[in-house]
Short mmCIF file of C-alpha atoms in Angstrom, two decimals:
data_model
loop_
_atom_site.label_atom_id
_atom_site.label_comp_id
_atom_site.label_asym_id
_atom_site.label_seq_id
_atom_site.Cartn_x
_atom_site.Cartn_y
_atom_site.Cartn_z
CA UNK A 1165 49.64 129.39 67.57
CA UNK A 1166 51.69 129.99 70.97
CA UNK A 1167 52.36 133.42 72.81
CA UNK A 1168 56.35 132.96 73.26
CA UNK A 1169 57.65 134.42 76.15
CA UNK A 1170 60.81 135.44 73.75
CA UNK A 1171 62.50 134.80 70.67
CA UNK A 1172 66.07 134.21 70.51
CA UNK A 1173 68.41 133.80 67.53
CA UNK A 1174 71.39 131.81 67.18
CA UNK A 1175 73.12 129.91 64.57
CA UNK A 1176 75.19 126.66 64.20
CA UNK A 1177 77.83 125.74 61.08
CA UNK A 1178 76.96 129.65 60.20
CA UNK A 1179 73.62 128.66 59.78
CA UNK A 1180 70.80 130.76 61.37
CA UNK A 1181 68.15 129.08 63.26
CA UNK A 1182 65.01 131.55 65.22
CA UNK A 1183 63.89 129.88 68.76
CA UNK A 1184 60.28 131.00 70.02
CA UNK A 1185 60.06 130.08 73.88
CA UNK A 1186 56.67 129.37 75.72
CA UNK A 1187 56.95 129.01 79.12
CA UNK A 1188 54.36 127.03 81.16
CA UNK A 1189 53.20 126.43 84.74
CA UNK A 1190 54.44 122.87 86.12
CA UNK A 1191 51.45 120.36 86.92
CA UNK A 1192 51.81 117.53 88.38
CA UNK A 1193 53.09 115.02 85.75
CA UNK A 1194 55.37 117.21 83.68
CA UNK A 1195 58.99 116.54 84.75
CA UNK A 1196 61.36 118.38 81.68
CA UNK A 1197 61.41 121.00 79.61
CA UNK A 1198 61.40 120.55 75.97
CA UNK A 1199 62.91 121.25 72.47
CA UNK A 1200 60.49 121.38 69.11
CA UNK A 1201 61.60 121.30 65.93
CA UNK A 1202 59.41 122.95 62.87
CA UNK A 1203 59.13 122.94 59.37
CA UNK A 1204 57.33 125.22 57.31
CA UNK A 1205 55.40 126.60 60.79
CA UNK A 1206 54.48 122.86 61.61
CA UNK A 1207 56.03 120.63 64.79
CA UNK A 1208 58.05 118.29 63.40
CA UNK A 1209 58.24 114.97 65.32
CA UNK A 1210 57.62 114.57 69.21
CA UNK A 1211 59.77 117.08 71.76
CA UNK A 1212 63.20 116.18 73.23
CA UNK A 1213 63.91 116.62 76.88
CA UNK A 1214 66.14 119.86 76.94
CA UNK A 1215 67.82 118.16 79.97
CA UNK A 1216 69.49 115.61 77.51
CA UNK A 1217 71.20 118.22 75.59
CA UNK A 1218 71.94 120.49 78.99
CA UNK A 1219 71.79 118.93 82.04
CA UNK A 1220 71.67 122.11 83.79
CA UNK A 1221 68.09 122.21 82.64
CA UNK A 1222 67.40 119.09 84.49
CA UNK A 1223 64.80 120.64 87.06
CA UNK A 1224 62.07 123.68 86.30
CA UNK A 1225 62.52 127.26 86.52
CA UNK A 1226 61.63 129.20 89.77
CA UNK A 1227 60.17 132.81 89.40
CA UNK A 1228 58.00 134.69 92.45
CA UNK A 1229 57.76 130.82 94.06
CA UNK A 1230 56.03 129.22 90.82
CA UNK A 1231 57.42 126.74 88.83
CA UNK A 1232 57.84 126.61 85.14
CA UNK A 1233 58.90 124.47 82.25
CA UNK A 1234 60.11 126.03 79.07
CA UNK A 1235 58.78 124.43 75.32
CA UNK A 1236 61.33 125.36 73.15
CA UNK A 1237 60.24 125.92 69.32
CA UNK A 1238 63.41 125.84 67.04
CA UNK A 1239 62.20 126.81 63.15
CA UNK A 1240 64.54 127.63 60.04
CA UNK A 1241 64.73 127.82 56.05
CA UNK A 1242 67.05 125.14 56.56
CA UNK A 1243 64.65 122.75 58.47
CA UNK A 1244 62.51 123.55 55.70
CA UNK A 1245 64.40 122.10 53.26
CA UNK A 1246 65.44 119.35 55.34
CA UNK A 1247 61.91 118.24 56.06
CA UNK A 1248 60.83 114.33 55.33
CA UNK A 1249 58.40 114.89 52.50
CA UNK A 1250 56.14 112.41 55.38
CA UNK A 1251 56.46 115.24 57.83
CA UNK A 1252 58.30 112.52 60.06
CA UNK A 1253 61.44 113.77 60.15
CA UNK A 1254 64.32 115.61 58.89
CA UNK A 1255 67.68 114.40 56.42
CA UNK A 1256 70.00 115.54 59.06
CA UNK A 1257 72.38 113.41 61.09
CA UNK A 1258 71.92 113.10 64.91
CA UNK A 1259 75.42 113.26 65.78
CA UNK A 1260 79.07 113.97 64.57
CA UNK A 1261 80.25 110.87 64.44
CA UNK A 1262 77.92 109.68 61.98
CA UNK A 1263 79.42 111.94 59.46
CA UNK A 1264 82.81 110.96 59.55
CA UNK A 1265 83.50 111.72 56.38
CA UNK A 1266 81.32 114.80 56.18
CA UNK A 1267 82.69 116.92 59.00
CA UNK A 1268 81.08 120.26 57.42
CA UNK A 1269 77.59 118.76 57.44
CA UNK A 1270 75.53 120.40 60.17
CA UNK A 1271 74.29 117.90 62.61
CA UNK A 1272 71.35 118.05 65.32
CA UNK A 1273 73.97 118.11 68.33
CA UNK A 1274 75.28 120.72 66.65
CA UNK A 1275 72.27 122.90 66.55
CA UNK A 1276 70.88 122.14 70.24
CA UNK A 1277 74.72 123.08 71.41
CA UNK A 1278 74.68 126.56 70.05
CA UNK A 1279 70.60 126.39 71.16
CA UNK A 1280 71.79 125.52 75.03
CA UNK A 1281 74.75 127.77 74.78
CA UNK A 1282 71.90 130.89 74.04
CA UNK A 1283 69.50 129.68 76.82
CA UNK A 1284 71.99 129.16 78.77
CA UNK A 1285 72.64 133.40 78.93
CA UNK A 1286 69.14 133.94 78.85
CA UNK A 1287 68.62 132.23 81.87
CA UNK A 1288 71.57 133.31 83.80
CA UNK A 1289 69.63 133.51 87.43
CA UNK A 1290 68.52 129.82 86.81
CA UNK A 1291 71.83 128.67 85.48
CA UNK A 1292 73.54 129.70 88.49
CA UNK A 1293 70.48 128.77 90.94
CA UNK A 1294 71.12 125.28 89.29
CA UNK A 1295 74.93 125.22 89.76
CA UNK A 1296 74.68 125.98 93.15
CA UNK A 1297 72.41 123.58 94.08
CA UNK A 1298 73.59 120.78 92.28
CA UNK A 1299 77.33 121.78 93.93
CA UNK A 1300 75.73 121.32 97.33
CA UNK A 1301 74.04 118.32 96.51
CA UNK A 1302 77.10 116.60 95.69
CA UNK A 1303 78.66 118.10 98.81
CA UNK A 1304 76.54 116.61 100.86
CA UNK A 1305 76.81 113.47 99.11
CA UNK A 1306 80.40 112.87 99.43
CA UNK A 1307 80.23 113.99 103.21
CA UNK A 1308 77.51 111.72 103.92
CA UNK A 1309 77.80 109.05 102.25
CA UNK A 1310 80.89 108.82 99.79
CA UNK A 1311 84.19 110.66 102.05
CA UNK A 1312 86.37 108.97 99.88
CA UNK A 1313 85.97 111.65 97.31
CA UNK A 1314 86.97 114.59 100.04
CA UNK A 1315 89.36 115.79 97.85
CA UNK A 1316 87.39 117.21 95.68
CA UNK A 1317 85.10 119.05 97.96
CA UNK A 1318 87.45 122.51 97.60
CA UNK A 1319 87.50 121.36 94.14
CA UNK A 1320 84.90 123.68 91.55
CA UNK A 1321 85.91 122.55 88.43
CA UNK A 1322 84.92 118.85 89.46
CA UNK A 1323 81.62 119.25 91.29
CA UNK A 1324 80.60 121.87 88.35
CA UNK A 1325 81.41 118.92 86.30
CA UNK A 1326 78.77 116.61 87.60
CA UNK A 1327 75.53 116.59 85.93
CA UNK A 1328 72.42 117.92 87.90
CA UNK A 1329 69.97 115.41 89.70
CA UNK A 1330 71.84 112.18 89.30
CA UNK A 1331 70.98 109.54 91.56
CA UNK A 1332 73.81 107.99 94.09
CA UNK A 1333 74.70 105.60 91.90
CA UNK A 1334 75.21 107.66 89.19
CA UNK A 1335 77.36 110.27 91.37
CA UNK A 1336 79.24 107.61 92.64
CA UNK A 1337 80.02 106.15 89.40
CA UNK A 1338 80.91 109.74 87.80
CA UNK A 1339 83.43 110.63 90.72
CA UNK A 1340 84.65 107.10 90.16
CA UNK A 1341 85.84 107.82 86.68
CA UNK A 1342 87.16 111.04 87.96
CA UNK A 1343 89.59 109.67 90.34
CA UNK A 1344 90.92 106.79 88.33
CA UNK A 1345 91.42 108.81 85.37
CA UNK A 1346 93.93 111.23 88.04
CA UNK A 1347 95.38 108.67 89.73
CA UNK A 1348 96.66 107.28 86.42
CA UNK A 1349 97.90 110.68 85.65
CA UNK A 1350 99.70 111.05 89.33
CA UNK A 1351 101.02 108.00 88.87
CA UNK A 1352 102.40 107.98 85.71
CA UNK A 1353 103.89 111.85 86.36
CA UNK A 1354 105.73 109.77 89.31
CA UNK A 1355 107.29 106.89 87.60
CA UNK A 1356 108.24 109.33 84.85
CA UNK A 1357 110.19 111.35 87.81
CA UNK A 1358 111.78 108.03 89.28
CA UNK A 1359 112.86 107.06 85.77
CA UNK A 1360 114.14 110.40 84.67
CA UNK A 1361 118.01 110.79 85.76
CA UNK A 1362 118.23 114.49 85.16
CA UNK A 1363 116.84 115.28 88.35
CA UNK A 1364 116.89 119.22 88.96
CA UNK A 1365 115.14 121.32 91.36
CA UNK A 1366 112.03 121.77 89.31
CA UNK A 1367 111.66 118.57 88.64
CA UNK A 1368 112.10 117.80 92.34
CA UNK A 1369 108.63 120.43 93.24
CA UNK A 1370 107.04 118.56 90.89
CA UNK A 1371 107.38 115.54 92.13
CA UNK A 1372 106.58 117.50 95.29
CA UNK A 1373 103.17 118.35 94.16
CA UNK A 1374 102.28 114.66 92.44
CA UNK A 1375 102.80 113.36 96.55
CA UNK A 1376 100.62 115.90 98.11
CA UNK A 1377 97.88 114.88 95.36
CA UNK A 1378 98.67 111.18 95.80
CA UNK A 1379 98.79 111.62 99.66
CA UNK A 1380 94.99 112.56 99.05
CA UNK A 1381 94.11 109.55 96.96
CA UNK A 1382 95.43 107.66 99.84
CA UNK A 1383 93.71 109.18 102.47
CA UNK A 1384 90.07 108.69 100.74
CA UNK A 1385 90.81 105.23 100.23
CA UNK A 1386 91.31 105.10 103.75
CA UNK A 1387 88.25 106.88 104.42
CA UNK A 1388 86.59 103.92 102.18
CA UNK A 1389 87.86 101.44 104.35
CA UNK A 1390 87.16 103.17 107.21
CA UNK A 1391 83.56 103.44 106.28
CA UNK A 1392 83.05 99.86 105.62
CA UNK A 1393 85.01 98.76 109.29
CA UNK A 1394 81.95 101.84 110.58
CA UNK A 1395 79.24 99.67 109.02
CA UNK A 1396 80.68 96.01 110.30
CA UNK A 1397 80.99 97.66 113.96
CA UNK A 1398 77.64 98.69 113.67
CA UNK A 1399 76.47 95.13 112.38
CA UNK A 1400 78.69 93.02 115.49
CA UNK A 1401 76.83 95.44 117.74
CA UNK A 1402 73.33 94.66 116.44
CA UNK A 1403 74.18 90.82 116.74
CA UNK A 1404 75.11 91.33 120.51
CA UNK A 1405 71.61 92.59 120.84
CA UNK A 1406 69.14 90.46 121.75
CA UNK A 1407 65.80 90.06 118.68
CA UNK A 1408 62.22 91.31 119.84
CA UNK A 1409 61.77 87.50 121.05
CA UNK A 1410 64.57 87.43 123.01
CA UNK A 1411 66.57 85.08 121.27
CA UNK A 1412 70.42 85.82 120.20
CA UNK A 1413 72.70 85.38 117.15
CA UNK A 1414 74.62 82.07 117.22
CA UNK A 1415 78.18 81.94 117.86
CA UNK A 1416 78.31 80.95 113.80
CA UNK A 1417 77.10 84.63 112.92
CA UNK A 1418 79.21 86.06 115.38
CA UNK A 1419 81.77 84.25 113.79
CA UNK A 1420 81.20 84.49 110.35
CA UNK A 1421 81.19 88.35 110.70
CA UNK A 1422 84.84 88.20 111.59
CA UNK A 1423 85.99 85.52 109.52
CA UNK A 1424 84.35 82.84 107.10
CA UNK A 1425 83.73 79.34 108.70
CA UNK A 1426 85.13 75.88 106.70
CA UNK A 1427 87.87 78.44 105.10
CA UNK A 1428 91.30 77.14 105.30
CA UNK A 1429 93.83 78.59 102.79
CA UNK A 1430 97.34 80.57 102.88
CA UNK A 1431 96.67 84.09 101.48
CA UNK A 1432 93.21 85.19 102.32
CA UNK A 1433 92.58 88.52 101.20
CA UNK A 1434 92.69 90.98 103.57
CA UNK A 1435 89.50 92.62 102.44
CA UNK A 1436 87.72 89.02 102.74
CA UNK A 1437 87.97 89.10 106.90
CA UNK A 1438 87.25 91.15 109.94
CA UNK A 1439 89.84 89.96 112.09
CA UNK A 1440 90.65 93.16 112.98
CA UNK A 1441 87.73 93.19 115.30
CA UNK A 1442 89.73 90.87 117.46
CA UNK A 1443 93.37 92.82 117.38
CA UNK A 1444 95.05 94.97 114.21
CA UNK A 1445 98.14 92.62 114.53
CA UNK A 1446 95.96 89.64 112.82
CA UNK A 1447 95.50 91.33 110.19
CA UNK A 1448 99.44 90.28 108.56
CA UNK A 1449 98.99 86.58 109.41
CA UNK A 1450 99.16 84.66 106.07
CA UNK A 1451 98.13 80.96 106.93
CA UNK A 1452 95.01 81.16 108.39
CA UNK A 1453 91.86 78.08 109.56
CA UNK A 1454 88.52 78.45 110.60
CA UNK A 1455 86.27 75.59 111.66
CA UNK A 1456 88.14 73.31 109.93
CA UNK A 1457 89.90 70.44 111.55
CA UNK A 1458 93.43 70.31 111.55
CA UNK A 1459 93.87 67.95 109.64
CA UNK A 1460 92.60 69.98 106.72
CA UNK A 1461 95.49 72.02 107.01
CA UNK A 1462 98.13 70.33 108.82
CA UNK A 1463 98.83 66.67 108.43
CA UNK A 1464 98.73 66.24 112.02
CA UNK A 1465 96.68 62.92 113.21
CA UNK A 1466 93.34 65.28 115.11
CA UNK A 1467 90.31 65.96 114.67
CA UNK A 1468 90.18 68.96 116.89
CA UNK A 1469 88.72 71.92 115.64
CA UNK A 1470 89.23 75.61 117.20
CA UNK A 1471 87.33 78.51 115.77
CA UNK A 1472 90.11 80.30 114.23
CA UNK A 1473 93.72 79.32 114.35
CA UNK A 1474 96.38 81.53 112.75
CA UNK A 1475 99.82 80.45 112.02
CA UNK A 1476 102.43 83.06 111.29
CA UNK A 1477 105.89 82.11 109.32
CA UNK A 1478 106.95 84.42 107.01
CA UNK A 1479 109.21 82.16 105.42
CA UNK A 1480 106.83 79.18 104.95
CA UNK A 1481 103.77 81.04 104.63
CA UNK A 1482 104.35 84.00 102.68
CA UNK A 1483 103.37 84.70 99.18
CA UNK A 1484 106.53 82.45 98.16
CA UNK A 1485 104.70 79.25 100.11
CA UNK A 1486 101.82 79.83 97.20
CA UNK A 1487 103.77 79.35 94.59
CA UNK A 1488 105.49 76.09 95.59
CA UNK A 1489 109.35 77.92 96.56
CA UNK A 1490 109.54 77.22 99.96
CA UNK A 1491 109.42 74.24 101.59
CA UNK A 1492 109.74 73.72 105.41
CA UNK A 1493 110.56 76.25 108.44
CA UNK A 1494 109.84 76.91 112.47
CA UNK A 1495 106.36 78.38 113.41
CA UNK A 1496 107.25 82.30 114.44
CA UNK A 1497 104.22 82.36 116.36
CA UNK A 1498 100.45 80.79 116.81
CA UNK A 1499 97.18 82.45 117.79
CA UNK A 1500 94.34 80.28 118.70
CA UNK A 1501 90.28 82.04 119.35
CA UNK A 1502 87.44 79.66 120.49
CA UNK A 1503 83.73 81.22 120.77
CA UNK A 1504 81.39 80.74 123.15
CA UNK A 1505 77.12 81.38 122.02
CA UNK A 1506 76.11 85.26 123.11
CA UNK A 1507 73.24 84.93 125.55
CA UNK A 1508 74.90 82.18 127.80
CA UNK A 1509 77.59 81.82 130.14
CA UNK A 1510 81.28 80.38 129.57
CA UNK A 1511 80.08 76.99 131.36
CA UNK A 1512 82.28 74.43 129.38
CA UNK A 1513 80.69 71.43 131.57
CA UNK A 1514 77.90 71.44 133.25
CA UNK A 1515 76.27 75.10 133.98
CA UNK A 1516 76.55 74.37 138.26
CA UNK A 1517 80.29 73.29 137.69
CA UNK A 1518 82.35 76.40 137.63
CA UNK A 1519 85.92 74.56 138.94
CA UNK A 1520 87.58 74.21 135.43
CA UNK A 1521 90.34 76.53 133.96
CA UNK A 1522 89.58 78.36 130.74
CA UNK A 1523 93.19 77.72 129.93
CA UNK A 1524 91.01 74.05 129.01
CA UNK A 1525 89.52 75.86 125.88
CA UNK A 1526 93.29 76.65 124.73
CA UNK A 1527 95.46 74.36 125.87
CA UNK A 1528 94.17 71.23 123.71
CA UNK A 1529 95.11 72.68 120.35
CA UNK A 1530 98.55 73.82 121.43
CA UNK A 1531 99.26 70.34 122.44
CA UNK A 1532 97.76 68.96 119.57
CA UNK A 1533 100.59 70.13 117.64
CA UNK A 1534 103.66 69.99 119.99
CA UNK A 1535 102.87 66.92 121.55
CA UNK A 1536 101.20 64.29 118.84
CA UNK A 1537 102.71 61.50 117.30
CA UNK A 1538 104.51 62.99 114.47
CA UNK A 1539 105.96 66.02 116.18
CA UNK A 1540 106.62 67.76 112.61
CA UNK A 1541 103.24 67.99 111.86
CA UNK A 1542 102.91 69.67 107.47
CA UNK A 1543 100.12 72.07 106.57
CA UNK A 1544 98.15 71.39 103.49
CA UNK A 1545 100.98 71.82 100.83
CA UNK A 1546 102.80 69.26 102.67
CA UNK A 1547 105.54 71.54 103.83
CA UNK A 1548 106.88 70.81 107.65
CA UNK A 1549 105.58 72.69 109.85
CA UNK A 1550 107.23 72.47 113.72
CA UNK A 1551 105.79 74.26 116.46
CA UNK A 1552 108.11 74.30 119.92
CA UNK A 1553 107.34 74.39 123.41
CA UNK A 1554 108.78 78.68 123.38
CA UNK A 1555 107.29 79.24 120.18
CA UNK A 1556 105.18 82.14 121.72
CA UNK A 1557 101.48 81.21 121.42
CA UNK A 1558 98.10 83.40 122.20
CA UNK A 1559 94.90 81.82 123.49
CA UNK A 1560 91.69 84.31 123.04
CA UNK A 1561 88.53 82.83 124.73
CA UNK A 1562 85.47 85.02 123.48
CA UNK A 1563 82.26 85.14 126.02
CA UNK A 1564 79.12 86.35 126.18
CA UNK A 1565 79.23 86.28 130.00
CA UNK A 1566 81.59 85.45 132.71
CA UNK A 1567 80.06 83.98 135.65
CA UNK A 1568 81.38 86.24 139.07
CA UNK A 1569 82.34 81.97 140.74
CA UNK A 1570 84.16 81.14 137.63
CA UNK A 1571 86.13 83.93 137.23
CA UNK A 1572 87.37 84.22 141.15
CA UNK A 1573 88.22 80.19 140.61
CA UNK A 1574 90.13 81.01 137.30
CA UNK A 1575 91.87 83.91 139.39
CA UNK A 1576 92.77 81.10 142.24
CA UNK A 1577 94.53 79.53 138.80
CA UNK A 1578 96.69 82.85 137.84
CA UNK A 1579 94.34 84.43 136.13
CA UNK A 1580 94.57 88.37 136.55
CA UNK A 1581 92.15 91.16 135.78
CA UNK A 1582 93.20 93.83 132.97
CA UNK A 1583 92.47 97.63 133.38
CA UNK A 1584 90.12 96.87 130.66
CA UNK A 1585 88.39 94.36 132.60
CA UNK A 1586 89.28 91.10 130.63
CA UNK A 1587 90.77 88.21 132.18
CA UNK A 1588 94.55 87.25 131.30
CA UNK A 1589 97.03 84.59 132.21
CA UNK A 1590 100.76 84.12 131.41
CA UNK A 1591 102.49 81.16 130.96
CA UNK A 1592 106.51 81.78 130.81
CA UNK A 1593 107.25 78.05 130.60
CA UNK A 1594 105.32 77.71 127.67
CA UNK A 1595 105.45 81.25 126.26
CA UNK A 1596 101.80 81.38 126.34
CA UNK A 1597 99.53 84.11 126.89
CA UNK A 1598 95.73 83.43 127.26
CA UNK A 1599 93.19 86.26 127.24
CA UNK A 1600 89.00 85.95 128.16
CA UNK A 1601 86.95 88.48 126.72
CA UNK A 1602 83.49 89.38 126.59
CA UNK A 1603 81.76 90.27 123.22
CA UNK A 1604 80.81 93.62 124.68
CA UNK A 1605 84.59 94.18 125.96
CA UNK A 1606 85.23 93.56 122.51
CA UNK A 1607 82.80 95.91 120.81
CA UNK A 1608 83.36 98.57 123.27
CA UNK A 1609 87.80 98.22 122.66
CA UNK A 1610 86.76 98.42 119.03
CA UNK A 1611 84.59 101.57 118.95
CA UNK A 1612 87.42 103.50 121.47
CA UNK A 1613 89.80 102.38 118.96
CA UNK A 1614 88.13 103.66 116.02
CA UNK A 1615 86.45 106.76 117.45
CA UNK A 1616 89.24 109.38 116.50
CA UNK A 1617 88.72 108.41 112.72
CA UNK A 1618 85.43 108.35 112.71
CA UNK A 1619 84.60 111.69 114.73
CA UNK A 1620 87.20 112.89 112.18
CA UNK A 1621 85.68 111.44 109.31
CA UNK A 1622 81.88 111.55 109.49
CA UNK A 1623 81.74 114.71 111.98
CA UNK A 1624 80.27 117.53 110.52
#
């Protein structure tokens, strides 16, 4: 025997069903409301969490600051004849596509749809209380933590479409399946237009409309990338730091942060290296070597090994060069990095000996390849590779510290201070441009660079 707090009638396939409604004061280790289904004035079976069938009755109902869950009691003559003669259960299917074949037969997701559909204006105040708050909970989800989805932030339909109290995951996941699903759509709607050769001036806004949707695809995805560079900034930065023992990273996880050591292979993935922590312009090189020696990937007779070494030649190194159809060409241009361990100086020698150039770093590997024995040296694939004495060539020396004696000897050399305060030298003869920068120049160029996206991205 229960005192409902109401009674409301609905039906489902024409069928009428009563609900009685008890409402009860949360405690501690309730969590949903429930639905009860009786036969001949019994409970039938345990409850089902209402927030399965409606998941806008995910959390409990607020009234004068107390809150409530709702036991939902659903009897009818027809759940009286449908009753297990065990009291266990009921002869009625759980869902319509069990009855394939039977599409009149009234099913249970039938019957809790028309039941959530009647709660639903019963409960209007909580409805919307729940819509609202689930909207700003995805709201502040995509603009803290997921801006690819920005788009849809002046977008109702969508966040009303996203079930109440799902974790990130799940949001993220949901929104996922939103946005491929359109940018099939946009896509498709644009090769249709490109295909179509009655173009008129309909057509033509349509089209119109498809870009300015697929101009926002593209911006979130490059609010996804941007978000991932924010996060790789933040971790260079916390390896420049010195540990609560006062020891540093070593100049492998500096390096492995901006590019994978022992990789040597033409078409590395964008996605699979940082160097854009060093300069944007690396990003297009094709052929690129890390720790490896040369040898690895050039035929060339050394077993020097620089820290990164990036070979640029469209025409050998392309996508083409990966698939066997290209064969030999000149060296467009060659861009050479050595490291040096953060928490010590640039001392290549002996720490007391600051007479040597850093040009020394550099130099070696140039030479390796211009001046060996077999001056057409071949990369990996055994294509010819030949690298000339104006084949313009950059030399980046990363430090953690440039001693004050070191750097007015290098300057005796022609080495010249930048406004940024990096060291640079140019070498016309050899078309050769060497640069020495600290690790905090580098973080700091890095962070100016990227500060107008972010402030425009994760400002609120």
């Amino acid at each position: 025997n229960v005192s409902p707090e109401s009674e409301k009638k609905f039906t489902a396939n024409q069928i009428p069903f009563n609900s009685f409604i008890v409402k009860s004061e949360k405690n501690n280790n309730r969590k949903n409301h429930y639905i009860y289904y009786c036969a001949n004035s019994r409970v039938v079976g345990g409850g089902k969490s209402l927030s399965k069938v409606n998941s806008l009755f995910t959390y409990p109902i607020v009234e004068q600051e107390k809150s409530y869950f709702l036991d939902v009691y659903v009897v009818s003559d027809y759940l009286n004849k449908k009753v297990y003669s065990a009291r266990n259960g009921f002869a009625i299917p759980q869902e319509k596509e069990s009855i394939l074949f039977h599409q009149d037969e009234l099913t249970f997701q039938a019957i809790e749809e028309a039941l959530a559909t009647e709660l639903e204006e019963g409960y209007t105040s909580f409805v919307k209380d729940t819509k609202n708050r689930n909207i700003k909970e995805v709201s502040d989800y995509i603009i803290q933590k997921a801006p690819k989805y920005k788009r849809y932030l002046n977008r109702d339909e969508v966040l009303n479409s996203v079930p109440p109290n799902l974790s990130d995951d799940k949001k993220d996941e949901f929104l996922y399946k939103i946005a491929i699903q359109e940018k099939k759509e946009i896509d498709a709607k644009i090769n249709k237009f490109i295909a179509n050769k009655d173009i008129g001036e309909e057509s033509i806004l349509e089209l119109k409309r498809e870009l300015i949707a697929k101009t926002a695809f593209d911006s979130d995805s490059l609010a996804d990338y941007m978000c991932r560079r924010k996060s790789v900034i933040a971790l260079f930065q916390k390896f420049l730091n010195a540990d609560q023992k006062g020891t540093y990273k070593l100049e492998q996880d500096i390096h492995n942060l901006i590019f994978p050591m022992g990789v040597a292979h033409q078409g590395v993935p964008y996605e699979s290296h940082n160097l854009w922590l060093l300069d944007e312009r690396f990003a297009i090189y094709d052929f690129i070597g890390s720790d490896t020696p040369i040898t690895t990937f050039s035929q060339k007779n050394s077993k020097l090994e620089p820290d990164i070494i990036l070979i640029d030649q469209p025409q050998i190194f392309d996508n083409p060069i990966s698939f066997g159809s290209q064969s030999s060409g000149n060296i467009d241009s060659m861009v050479i990095f050595e490291f040096k361990r953060p928490g010590e100086t640039a001392h290549q020698k002996r720490k007391t000996d600051v007479r040597w150039e850093f040009t020394e770093l550099i130099d070696k590997y140039f030479e390796a390849f211009i001046y060996g024995d077999d001056k057409k040296c071949k990369n990996y694939k055994g294509n010819t590779i030949v690298l000339k004495k104006d084949t313009p060539k950059f030399g980046y020396i990363i430090v953690d510290v440039i001693p004050p004696l070191l750097e007015e000897y290098n300057k005796t050399k022609g080495f010249r201070s930048t406004p940024f305060g990096t060291l640079y030298k140019i070498i016309p003869e050899l078309n050769q441009h060497i640069e020495v920068i600290t690790f905090h120049q580098l973080i700091r160029a890095v962070e100016n660079r990227h500060l107008p996206f972010f402030d425009k991205l994760f400002s609120s």
